[in-house]
PDB file of C-alpha atoms in Angstrom:
ATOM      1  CA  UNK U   1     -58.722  30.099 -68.510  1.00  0.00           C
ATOM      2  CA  UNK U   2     -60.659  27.266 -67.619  1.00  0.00           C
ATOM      3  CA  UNK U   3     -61.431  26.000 -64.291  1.00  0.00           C
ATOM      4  CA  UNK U   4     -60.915  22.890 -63.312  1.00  0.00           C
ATOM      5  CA  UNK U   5     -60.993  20.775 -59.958  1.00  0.00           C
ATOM      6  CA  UNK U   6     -59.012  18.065 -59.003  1.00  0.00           C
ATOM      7  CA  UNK U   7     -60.702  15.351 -56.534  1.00  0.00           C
ATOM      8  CA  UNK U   8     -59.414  13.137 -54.427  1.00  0.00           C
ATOM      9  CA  UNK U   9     -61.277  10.206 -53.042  1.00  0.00           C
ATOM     10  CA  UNK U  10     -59.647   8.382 -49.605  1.00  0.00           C
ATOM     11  CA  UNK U  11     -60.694   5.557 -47.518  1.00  0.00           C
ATOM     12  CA  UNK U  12     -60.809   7.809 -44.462  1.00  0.00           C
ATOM     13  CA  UNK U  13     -61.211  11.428 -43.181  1.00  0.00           C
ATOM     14  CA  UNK U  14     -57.568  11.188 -41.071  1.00  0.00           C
ATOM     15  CA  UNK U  15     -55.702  10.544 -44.622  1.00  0.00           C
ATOM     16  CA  UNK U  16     -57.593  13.170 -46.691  1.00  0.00           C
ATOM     17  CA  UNK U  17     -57.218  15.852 -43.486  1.00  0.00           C
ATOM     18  CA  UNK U  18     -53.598  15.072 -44.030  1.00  0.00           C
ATOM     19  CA  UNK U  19     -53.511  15.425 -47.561  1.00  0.00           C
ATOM     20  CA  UNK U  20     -55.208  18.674 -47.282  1.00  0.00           C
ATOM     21  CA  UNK U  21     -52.506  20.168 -45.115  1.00  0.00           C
ATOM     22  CA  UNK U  22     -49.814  18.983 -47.453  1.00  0.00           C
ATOM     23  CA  UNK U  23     -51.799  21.016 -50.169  1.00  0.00           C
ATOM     24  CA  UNK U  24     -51.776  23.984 -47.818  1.00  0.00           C
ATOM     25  CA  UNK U  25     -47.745  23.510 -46.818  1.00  0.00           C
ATOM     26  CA  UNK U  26     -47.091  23.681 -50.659  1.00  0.00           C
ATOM     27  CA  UNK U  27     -48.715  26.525 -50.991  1.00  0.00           C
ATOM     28  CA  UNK U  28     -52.465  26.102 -52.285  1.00  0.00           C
ATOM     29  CA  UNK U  29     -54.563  28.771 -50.362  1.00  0.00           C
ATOM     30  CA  UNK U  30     -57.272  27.224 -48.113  1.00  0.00           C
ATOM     31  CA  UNK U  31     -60.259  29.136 -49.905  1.00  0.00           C
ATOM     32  CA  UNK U  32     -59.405  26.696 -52.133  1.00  0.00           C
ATOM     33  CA  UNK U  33     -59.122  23.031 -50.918  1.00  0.00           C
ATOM     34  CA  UNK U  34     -62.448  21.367 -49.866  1.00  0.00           C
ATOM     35  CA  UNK U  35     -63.178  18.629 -47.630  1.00  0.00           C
ATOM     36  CA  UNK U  36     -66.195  16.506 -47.486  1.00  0.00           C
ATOM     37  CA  UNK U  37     -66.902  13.243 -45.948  1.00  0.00           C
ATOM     38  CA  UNK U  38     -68.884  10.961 -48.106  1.00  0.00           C
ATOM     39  CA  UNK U  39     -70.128   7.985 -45.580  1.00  0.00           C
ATOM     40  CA  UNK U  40     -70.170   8.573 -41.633  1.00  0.00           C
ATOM     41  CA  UNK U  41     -68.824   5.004 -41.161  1.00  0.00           C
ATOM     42  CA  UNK U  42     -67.414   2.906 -44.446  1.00  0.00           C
ATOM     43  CA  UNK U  43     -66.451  -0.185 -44.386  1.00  0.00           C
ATOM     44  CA  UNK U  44     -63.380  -1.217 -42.618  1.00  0.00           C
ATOM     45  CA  UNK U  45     -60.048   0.376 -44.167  1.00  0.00           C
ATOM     46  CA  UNK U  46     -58.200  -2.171 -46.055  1.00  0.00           C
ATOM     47  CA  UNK U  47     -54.519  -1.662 -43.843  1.00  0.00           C
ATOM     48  CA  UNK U  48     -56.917  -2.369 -40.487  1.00  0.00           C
ATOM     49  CA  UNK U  49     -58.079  -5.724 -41.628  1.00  0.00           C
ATOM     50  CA  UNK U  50     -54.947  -7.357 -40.985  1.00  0.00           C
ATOM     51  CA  UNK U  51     -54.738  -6.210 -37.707  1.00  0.00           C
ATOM     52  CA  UNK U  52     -58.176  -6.720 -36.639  1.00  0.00           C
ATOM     53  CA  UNK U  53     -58.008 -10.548 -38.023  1.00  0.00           C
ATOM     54  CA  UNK U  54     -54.411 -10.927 -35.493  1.00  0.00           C
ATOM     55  CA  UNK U  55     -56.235  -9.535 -32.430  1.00  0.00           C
ATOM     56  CA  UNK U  56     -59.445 -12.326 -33.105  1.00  0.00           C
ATOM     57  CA  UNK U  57     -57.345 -14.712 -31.762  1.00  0.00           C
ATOM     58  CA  UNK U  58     -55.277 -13.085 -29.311  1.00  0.00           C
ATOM     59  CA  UNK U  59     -56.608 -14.857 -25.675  1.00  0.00           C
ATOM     60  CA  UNK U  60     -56.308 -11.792 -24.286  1.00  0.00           C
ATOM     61  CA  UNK U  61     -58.915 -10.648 -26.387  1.00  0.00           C
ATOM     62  CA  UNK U  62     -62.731 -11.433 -25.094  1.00  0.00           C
ATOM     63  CA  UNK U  63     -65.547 -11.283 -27.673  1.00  0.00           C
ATOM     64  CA  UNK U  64     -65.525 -10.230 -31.356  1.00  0.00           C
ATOM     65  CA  UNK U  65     -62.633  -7.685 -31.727  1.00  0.00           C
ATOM     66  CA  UNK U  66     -64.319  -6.191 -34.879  1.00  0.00           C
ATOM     67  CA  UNK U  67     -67.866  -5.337 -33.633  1.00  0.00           C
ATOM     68  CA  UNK U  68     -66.139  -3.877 -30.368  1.00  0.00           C
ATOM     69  CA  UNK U  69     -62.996  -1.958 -32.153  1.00  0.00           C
ATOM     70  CA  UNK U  70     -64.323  -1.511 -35.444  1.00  0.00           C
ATOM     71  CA  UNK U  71     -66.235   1.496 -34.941  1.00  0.00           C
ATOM     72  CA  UNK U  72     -63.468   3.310 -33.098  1.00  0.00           C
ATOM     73  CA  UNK U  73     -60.618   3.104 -35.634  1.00  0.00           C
ATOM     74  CA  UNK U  74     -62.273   3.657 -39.103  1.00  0.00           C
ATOM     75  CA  UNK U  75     -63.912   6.653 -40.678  1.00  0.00           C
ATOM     76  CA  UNK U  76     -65.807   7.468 -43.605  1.00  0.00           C
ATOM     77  CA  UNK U  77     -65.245   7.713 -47.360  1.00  0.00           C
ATOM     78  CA  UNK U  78     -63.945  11.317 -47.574  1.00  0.00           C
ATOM     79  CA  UNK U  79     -63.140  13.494 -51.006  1.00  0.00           C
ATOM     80  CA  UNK U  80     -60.875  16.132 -51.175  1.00  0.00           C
ATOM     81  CA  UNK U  81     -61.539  19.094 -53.912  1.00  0.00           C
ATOM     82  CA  UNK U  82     -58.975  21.413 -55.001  1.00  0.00           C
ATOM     83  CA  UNK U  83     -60.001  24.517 -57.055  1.00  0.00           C
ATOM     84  CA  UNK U  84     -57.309  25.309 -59.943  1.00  0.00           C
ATOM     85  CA  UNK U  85     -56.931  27.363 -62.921  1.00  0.00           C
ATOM     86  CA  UNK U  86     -54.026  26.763 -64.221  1.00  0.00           C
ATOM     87  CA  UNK U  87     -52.225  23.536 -65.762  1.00  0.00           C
ATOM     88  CA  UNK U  88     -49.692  23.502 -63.119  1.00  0.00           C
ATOM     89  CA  UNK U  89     -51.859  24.149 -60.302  1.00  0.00           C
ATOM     90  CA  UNK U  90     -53.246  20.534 -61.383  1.00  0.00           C
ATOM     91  CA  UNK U  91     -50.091  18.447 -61.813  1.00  0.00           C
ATOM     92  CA  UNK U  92     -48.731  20.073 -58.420  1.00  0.00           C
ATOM     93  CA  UNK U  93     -52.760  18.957 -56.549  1.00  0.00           C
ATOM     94  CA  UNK U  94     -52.740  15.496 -58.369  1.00  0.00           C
ATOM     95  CA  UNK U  95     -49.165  14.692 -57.300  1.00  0.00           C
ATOM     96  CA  UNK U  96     -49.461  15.990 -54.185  1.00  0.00           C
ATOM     97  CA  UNK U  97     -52.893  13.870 -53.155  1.00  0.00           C
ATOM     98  CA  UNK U  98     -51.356  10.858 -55.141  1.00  0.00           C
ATOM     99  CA  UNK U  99     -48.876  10.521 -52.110  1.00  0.00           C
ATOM    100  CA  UNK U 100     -51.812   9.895 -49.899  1.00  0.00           C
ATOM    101  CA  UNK U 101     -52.655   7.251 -51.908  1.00  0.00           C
ATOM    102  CA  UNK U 102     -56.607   7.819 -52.838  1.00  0.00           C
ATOM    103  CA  UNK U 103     -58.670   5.495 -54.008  1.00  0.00           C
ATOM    104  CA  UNK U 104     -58.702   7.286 -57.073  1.00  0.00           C
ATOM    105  CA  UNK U 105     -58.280  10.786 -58.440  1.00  0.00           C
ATOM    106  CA  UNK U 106     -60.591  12.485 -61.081  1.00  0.00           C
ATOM    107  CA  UNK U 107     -59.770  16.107 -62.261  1.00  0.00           C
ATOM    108  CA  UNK U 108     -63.205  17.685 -63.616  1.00  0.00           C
ATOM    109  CA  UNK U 109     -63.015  20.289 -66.526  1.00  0.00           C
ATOM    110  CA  UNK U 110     -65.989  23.207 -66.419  1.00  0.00           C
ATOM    111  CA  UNK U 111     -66.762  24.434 -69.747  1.00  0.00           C
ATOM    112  CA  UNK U 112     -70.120  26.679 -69.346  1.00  0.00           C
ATOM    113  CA  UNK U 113     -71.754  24.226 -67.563  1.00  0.00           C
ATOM    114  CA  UNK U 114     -70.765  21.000 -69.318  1.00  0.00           C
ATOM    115  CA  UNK U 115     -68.498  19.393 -67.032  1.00  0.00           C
ATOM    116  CA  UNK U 116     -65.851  16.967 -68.464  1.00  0.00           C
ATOM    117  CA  UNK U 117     -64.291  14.461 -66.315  1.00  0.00           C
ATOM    118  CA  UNK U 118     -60.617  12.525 -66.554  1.00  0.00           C
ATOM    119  CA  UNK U 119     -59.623   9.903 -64.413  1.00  0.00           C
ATOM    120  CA  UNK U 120     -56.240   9.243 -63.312  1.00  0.00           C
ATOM    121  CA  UNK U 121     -54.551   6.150 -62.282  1.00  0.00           C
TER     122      UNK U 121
END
């Protein structure tokens, strides 16, 4: 059977470390689920901006709230990889990281070295 891996690409290394134990608590073995994180520091996660914007003009506040807080509440670009080799194994990865909501999922087909890539909404 072919092998195929299905990646998962989130905003930050806190979401895909919990998507990767969801993977594990269904049942995928770890040998199998990868982590790696992409950018040390990415830009600021879309959910914080709000946030950040409300505390700019708090008066408690003192100085620029996103050059002082910024650093400490946002992580890198981090993609998940799950090994699979069977068709179910993929449906049961991609709807499992899909409730993380990535930024997107690709699931990449090996074929003797000619790799063959599907993206998914």
């Amino acid at each position: 059977m072919q092998q195929k891996f299905v990646v998962g690409l989130f905003e930050s290394k806190g979401i895909a470390e919990d998507a990767c134990h969801r993977l594990r608590t269904e049942g995928v073995p770890s040998e199998l689920i990868s982590l790696v994180v992409l950018h040390d520091i990415a830009p600021t996660p879309a959910v914080v901006s709000p946030a950040l914007e409300a505390l700019a003009v708090d008066p408690l506040v003192v100085g620029n709230v996103r050059e002082t807080f910024a650093p400490f509440i946002r992580n890198g670009e981090t993609a998940v990889f799950v090994r699979t080799a069977q068709d179910a194994d993929v449906e049961q990865a991609c709807d499992t990281i899909r409730q993380y909501a990535p930024i997107k999922i690709e699931i990449i087909a090996a074929d003797e070295g000619s790799p063959i890539s599907r993206r998914l909404p």
